[in-house]
mmCIF file of C-alpha atoms in Angstrom:
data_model
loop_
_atom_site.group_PDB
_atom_site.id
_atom_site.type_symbol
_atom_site.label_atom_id
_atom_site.label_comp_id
_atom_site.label_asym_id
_atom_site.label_seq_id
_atom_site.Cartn_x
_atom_site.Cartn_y
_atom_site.Cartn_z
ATOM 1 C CA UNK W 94 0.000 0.000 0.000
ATOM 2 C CA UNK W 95 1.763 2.943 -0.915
ATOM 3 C CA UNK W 96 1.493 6.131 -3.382
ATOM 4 C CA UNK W 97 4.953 6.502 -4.542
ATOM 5 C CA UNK W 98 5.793 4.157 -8.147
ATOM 6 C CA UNK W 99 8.935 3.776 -6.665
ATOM 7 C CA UNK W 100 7.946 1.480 -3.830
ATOM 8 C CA UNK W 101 5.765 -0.592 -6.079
ATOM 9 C CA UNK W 102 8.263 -0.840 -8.526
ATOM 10 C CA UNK W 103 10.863 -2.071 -6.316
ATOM 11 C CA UNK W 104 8.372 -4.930 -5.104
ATOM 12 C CA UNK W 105 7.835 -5.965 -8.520
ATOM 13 C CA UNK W 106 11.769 -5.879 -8.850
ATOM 14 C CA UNK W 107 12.382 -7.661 -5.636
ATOM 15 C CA UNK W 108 9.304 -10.384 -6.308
ATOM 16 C CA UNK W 109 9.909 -10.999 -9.887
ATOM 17 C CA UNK W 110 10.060 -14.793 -10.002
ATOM 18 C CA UNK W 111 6.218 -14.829 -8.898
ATOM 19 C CA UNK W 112 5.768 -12.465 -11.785
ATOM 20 C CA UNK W 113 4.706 -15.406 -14.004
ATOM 21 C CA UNK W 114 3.465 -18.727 -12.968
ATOM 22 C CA UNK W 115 6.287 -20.646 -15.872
ATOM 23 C CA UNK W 116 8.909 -17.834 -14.747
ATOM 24 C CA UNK W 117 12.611 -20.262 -14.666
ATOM 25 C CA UNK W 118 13.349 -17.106 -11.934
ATOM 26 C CA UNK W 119 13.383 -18.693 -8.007
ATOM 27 C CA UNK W 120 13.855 -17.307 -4.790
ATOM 28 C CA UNK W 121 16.445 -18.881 -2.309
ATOM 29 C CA UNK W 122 14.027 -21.433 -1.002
ATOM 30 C CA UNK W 123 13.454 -22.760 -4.796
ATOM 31 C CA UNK W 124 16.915 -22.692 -5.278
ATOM 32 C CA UNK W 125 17.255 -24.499 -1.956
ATOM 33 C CA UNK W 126 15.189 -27.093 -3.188
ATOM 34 C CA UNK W 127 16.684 -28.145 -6.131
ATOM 35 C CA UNK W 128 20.224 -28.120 -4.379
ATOM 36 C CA UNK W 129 18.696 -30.682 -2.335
ATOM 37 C CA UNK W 130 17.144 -32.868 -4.725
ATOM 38 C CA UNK W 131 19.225 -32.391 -7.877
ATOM 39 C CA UNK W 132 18.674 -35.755 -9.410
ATOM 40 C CA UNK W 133 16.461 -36.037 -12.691
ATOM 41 C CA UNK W 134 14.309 -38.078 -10.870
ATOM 42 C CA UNK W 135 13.529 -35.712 -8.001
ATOM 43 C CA UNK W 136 12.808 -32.714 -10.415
ATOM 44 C CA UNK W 137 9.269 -33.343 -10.131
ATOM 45 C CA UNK W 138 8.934 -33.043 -7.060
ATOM 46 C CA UNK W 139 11.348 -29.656 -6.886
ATOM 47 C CA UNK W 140 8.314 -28.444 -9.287
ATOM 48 C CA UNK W 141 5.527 -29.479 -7.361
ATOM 49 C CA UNK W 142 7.096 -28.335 -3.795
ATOM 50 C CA UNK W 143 7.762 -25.235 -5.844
ATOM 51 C CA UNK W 144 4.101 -24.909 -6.462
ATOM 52 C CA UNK W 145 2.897 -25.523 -3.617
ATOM 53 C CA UNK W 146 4.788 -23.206 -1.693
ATOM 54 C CA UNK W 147 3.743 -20.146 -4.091
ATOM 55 C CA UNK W 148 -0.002 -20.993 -3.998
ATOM 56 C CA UNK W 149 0.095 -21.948 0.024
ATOM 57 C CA UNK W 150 2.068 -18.425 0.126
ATOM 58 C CA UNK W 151 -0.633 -16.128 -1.753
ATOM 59 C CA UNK W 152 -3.524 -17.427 -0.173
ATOM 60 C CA UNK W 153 -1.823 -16.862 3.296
ATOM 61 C CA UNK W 154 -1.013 -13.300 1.990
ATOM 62 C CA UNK W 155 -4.696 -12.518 0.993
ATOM 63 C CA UNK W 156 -6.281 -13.923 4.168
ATOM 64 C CA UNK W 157 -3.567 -11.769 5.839
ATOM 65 C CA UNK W 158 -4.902 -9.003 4.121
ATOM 66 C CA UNK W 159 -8.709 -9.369 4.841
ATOM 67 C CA UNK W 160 -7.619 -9.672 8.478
ATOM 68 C CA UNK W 161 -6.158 -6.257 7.727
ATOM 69 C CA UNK W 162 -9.098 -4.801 6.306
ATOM 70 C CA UNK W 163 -11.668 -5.847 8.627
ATOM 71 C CA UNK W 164 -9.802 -4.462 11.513
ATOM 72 C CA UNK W 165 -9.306 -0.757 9.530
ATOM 73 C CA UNK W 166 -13.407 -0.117 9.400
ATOM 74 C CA UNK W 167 -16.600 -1.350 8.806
ATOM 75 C CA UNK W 168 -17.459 -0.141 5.471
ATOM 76 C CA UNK W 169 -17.344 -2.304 2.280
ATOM 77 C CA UNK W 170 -13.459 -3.004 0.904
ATOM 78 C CA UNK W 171 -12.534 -4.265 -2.353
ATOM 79 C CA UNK W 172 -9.381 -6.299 -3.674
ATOM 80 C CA UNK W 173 -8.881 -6.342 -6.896
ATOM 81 C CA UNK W 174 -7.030 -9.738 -7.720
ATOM 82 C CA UNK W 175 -5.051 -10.702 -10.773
ATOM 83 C CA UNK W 176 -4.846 -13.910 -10.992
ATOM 84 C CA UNK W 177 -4.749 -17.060 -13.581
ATOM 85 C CA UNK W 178 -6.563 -18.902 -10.770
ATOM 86 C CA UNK W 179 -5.548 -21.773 -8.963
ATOM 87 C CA UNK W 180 -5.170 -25.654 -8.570
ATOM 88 C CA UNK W 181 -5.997 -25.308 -4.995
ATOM 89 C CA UNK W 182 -3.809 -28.373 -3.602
ATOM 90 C CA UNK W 183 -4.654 -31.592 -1.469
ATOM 91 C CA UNK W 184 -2.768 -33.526 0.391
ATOM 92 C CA UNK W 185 -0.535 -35.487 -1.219
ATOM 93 C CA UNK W 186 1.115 -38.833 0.197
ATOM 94 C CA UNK W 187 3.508 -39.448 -2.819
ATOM 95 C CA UNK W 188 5.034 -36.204 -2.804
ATOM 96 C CA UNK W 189 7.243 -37.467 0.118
ATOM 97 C CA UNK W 190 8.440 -40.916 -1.680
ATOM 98 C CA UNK W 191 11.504 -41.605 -2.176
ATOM 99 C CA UNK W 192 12.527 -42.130 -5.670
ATOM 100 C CA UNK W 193 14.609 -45.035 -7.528
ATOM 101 C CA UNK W 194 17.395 -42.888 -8.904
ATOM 102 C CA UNK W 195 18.965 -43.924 -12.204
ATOM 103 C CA UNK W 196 21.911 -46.235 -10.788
ATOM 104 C CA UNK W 197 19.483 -48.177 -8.901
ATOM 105 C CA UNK W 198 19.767 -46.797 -5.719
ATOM 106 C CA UNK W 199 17.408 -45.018 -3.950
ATOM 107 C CA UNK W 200 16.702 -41.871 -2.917
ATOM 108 C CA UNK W 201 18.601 -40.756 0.529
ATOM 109 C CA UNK W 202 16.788 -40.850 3.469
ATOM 110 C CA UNK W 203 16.319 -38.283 5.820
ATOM 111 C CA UNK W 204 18.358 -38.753 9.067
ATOM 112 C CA UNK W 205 21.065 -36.753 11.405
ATOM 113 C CA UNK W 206 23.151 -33.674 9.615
ATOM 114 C CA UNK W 207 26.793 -34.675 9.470
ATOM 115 C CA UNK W 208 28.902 -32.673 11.033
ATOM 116 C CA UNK W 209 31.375 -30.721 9.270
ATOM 117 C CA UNK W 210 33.411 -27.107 8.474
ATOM 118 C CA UNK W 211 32.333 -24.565 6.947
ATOM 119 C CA UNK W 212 34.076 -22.384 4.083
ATOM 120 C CA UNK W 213 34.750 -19.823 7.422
ATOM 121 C CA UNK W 214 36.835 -23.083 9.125
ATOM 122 C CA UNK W 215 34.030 -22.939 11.715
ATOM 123 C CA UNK W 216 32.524 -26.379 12.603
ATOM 124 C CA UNK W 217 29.364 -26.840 11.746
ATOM 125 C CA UNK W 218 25.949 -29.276 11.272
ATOM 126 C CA UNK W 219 24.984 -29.792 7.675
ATOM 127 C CA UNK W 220 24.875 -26.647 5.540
ATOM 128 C CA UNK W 221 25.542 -27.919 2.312
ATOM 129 C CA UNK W 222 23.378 -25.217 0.726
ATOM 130 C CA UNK W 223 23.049 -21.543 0.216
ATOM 131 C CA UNK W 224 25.426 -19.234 1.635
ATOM 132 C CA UNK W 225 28.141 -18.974 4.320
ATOM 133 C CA UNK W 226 26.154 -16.500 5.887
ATOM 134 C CA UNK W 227 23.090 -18.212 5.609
ATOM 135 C CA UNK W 228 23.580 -22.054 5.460
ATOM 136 C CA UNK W 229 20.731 -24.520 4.655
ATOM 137 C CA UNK W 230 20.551 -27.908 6.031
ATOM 138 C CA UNK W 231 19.086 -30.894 4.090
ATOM 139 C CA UNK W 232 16.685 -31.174 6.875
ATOM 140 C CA UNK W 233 14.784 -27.933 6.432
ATOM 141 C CA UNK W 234 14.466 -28.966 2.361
ATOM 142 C CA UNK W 235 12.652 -32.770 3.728
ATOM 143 C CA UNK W 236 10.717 -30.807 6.717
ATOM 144 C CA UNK W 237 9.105 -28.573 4.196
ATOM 145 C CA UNK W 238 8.689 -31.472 1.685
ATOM 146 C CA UNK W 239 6.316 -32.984 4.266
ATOM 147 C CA UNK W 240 4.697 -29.787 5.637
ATOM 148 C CA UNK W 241 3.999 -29.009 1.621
ATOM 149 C CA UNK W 242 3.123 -32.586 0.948
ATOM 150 C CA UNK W 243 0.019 -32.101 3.781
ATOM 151 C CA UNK W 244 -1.344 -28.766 2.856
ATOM 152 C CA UNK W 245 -5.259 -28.707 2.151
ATOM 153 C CA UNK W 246 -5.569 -24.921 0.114
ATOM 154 C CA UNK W 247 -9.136 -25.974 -0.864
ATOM 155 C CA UNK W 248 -9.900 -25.671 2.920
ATOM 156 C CA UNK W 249 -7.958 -22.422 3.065
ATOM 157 C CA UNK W 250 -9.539 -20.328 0.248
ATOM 158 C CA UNK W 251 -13.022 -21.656 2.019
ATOM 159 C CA UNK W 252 -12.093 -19.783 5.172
ATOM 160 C CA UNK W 253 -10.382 -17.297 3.111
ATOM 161 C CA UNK W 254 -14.045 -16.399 2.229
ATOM 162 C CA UNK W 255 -16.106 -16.779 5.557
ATOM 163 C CA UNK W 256 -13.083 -14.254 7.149
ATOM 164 C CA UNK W 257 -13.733 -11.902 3.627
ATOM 165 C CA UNK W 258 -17.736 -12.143 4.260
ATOM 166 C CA UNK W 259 -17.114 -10.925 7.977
ATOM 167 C CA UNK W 260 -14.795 -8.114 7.219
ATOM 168 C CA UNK W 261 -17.443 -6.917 4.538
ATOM 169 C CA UNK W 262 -14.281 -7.385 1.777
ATOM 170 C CA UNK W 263 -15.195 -8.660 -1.662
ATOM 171 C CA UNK W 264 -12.671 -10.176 -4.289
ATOM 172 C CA UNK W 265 -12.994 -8.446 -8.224
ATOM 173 C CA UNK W 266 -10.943 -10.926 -9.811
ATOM 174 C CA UNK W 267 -9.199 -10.798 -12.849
ATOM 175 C CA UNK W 268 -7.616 -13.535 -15.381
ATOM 176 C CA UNK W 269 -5.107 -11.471 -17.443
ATOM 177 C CA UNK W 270 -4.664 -14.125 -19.761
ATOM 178 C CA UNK W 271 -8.043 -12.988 -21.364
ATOM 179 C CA UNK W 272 -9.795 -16.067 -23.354
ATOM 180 C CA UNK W 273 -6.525 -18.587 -22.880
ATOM 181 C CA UNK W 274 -6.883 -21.760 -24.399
ATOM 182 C CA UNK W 275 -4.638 -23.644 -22.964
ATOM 183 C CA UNK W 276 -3.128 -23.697 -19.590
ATOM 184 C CA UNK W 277 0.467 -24.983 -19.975
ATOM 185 C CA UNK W 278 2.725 -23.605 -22.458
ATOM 186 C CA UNK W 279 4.019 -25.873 -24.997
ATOM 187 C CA UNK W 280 7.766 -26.262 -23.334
ATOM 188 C CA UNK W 281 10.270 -26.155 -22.060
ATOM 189 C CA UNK W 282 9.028 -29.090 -19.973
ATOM 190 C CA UNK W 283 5.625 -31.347 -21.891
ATOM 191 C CA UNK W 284 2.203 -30.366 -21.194
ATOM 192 C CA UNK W 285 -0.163 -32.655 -19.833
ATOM 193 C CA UNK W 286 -2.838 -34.358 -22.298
ATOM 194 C CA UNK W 287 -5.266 -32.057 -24.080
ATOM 195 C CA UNK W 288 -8.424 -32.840 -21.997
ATOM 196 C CA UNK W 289 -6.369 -32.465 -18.577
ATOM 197 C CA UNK W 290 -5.059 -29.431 -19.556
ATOM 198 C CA UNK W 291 -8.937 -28.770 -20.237
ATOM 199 C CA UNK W 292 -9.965 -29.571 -16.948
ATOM 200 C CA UNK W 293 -6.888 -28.014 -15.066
ATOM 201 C CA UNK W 294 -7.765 -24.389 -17.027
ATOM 202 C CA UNK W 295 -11.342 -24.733 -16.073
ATOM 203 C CA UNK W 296 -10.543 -25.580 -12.631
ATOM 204 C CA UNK W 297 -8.174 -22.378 -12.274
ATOM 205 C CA UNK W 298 -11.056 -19.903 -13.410
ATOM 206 C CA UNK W 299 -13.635 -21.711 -11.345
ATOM 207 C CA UNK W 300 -11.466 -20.533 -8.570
ATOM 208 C CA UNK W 301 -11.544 -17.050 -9.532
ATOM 209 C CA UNK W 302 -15.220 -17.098 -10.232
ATOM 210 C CA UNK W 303 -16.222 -18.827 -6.357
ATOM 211 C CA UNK W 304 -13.747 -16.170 -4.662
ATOM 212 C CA UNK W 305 -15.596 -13.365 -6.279
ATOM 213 C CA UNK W 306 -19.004 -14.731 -6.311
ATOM 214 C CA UNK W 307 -18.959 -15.786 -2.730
ATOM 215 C CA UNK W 308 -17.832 -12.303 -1.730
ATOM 216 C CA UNK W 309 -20.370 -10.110 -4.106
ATOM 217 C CA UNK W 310 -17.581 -9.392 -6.135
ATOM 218 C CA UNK W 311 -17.446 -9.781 -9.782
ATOM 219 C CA UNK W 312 -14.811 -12.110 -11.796
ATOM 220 C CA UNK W 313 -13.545 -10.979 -14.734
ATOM 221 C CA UNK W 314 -12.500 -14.336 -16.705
ATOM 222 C CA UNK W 315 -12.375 -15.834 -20.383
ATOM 223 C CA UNK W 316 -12.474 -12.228 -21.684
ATOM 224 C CA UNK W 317 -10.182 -10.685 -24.439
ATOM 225 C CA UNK W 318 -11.842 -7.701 -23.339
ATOM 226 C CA UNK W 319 -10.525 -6.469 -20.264
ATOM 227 C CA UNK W 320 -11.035 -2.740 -20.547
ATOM 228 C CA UNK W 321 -15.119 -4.063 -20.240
ATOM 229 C CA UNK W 322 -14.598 -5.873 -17.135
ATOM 230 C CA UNK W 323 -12.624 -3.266 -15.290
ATOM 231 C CA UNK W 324 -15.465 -0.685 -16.672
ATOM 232 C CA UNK W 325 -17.973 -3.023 -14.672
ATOM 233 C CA UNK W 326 -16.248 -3.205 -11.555
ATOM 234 C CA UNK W 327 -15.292 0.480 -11.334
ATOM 235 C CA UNK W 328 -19.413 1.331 -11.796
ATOM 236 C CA UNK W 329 -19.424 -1.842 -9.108
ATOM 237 C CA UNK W 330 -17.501 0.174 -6.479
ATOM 238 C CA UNK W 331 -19.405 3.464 -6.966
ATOM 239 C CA UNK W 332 -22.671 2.718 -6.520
ATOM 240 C CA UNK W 333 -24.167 0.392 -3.865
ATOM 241 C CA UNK W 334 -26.219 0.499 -0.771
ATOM 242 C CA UNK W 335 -24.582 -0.526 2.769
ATOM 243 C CA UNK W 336 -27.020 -2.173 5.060
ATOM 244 C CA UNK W 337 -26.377 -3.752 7.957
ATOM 245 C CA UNK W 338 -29.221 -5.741 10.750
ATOM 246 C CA UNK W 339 -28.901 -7.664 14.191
ATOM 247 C CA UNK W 340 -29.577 -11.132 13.977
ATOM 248 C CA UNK W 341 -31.959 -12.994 15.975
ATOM 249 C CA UNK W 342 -29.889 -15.719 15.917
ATOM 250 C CA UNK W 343 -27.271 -15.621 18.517
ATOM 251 C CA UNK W 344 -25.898 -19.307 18.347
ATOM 252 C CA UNK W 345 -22.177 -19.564 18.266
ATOM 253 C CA UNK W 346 -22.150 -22.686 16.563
ATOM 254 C CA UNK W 347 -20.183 -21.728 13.412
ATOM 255 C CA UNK W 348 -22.977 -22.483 11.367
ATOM 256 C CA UNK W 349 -23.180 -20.837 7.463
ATOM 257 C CA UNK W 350 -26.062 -18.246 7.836
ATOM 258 C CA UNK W 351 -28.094 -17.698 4.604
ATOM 259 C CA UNK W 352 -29.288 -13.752 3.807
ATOM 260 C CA UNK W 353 -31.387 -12.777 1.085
ATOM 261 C CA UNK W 354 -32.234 -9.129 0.263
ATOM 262 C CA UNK W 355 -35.487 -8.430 -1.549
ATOM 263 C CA UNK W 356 -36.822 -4.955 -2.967
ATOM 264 C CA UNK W 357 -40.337 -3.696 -3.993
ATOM 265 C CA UNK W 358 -38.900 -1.826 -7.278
ATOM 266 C CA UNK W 359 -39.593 -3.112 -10.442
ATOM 267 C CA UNK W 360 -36.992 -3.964 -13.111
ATOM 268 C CA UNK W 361 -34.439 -4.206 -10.271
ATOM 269 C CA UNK W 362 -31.762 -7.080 -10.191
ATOM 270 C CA UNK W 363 -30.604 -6.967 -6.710
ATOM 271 C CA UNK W 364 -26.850 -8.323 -5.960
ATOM 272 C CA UNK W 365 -26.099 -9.494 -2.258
ATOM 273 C CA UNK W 366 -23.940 -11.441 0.113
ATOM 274 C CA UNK W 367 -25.387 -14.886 0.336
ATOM 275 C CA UNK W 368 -24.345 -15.109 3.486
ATOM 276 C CA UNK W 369 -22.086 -15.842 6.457
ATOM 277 C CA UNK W 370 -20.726 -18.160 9.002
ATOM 278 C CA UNK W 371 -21.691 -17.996 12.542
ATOM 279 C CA UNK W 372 -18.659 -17.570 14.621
ATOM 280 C CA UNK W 373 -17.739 -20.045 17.500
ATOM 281 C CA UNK W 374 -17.438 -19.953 20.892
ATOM 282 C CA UNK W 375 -13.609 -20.034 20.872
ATOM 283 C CA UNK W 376 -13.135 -17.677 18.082
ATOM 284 C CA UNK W 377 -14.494 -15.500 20.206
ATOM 285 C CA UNK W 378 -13.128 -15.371 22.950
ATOM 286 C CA UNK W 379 -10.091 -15.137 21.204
ATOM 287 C CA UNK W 380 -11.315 -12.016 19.903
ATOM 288 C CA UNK W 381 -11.678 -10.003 22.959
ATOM 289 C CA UNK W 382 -9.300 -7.394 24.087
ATOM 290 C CA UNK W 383 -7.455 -8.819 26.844
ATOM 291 C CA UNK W 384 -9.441 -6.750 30.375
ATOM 292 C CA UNK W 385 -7.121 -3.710 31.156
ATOM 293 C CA UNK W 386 -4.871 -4.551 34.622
ATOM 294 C CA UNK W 387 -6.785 -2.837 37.906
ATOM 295 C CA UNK W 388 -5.390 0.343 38.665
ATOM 296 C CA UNK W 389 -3.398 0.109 41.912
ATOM 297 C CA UNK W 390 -4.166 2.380 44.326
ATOM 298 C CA UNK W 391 -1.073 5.056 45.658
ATOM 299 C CA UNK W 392 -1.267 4.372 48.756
ATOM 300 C CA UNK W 393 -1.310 0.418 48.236
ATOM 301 C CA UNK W 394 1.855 1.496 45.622
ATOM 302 C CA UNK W 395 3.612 3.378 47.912
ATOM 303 C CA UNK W 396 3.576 0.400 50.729
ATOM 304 C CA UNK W 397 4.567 -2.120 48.424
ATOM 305 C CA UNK W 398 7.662 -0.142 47.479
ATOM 306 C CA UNK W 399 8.726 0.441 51.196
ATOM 307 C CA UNK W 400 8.336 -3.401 51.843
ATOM 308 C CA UNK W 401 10.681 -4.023 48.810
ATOM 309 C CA UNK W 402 13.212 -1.197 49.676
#
């Protein structure tokens, strides 16, 4: 969030590898993968892990972000999201096999660092990667292999929406590919079959079109004409009625609570949250401000502090 070019600039400059999903470009943690795992056999899981960790990473950020929001004011927000969608990842078992490597043996197995010096002559554990400054241990490179290898994102973009519905924050997505046809490129590495590309493209926009719905946003998708789309959601933003009602429900049972809005005007097409979940009896407690400490009276103070002289 800033004014200045400069400052978004420079996090374009410093982010660039998550410019484009195919970019060869990695941060230190890629590149810290595939020093761990440089074997031919092992480079699809580099690529998945890789994947994994960007799509686990921007849905963290944008839940991060409607947590923002909703504590900065009541009044309806909007976050405009350009995105090509995404696969929205299971868990997945396999991820953490270890593979037959080409001479027949197989794939190390996690276990104890060796012990060992450093290019400084200090002694050190593991640190066969990255930097003297900074050195990685094979360790970290299997511990996020399993913590990627459990993730559930399709659970996380549904409570990315229940916490977007409470902070009154809706998504206006955006596929800047316009109409795309395809979802992998042709190379460097083979696409998938024809009909799975098919189904992993139409999966990808689905996304984009549930995290706007479900937020009375709109989703601007298989579209060569984005100048229309942005047109829509700018008239979106500028005209809308905020209303707001006590329930008579006061269960906290974290149950989804349906809302419809109905008008008496003819010829009007009324758009509307659908809804919203029911928050718990933990969540919130959690969410009350910790009760202010009792103020202790002077003369109470002023004993205390002649005891402990």
């Amino acid at each position: 969030f800033a004014r200045k070019t400069e400052v978004i600039a420079g996090g374009l400059r410093d982010r660039w590898p998550w410019g484009e999903r195919f970019s060869i470009q990695e941060d230190e943690r890629e590149k810290m993968y595939r020093a761990c795992y440089p074997w031919k056999e092992t480079e699809g899981v580099v690529q998945e892990m890789k994947a994994r960790r960007r799509e686990l990473q921007t849905l963290n950020a944008l839940s991060e972000l409607v947590r923002w929001l909703g504590s900065e004011r009541e009044e309806r927000k909007a976050i405009l999201t350009i995105s090509e969608g995404w696969l929205l990842y299971r868990p997945n078992p396999d991820l953490t096999r270890p593979r037959i490597l080409s001479d027949g043996s197989r794939e190390p197995v996690p276990g104890p660092e060796p012990i060992g010096t450093g290019p400084d002559g200090r002694i050190r554990i593991g640190g066969g990667y990255g930097s003297s400054e900074d050195p990685i241990t094979s360790t970290e490179c299997h511990r996020d292999r399993v913590t990627l290898s459990l993730i559930d994102n399709e659970h996380l973009i549904r409570r990315l929406i229940d916490d977007a519905n409470r902070a009154n924050a809706s998504f206006y997505t955006v596929d800047p590919r316009g109409l795309p046809v395809f979802d992998y490129p042709l190379g460097p590495a083979p696409p998938p079959p024809p009909h799975i590309d098919q189904q992993i493209l139409g999966h990808r926009i689905d996304t984009l079109r549930v995290l706007a719905h479900n937020t009375d946003g709109l989703a601007v998708v298989n579209s060569n004409d984005l100048e229309k789309g942005l047109r829509r959601m700018a008239d979106d933003l500028t005209s809308y009625y905020l209303l707001g009602y006590y329930s008579t429900n006061t269960k906290l049972d974290g149950r989804f609570r349906q809302i419809r809005v109905e008008v008496n005007r003819a010829g009007v097409e009324v758009r509307a949250r659908r809804g919203y979940r029911a928050p718990t009896e933990e969540e919130v407690r959690a969410a009350r401000p910790a009760p202010a400490p009792a103020e202790i009276p002077e003369s109470v103070a002023m004993a205390r502090n002649a005891v402990a002289s």
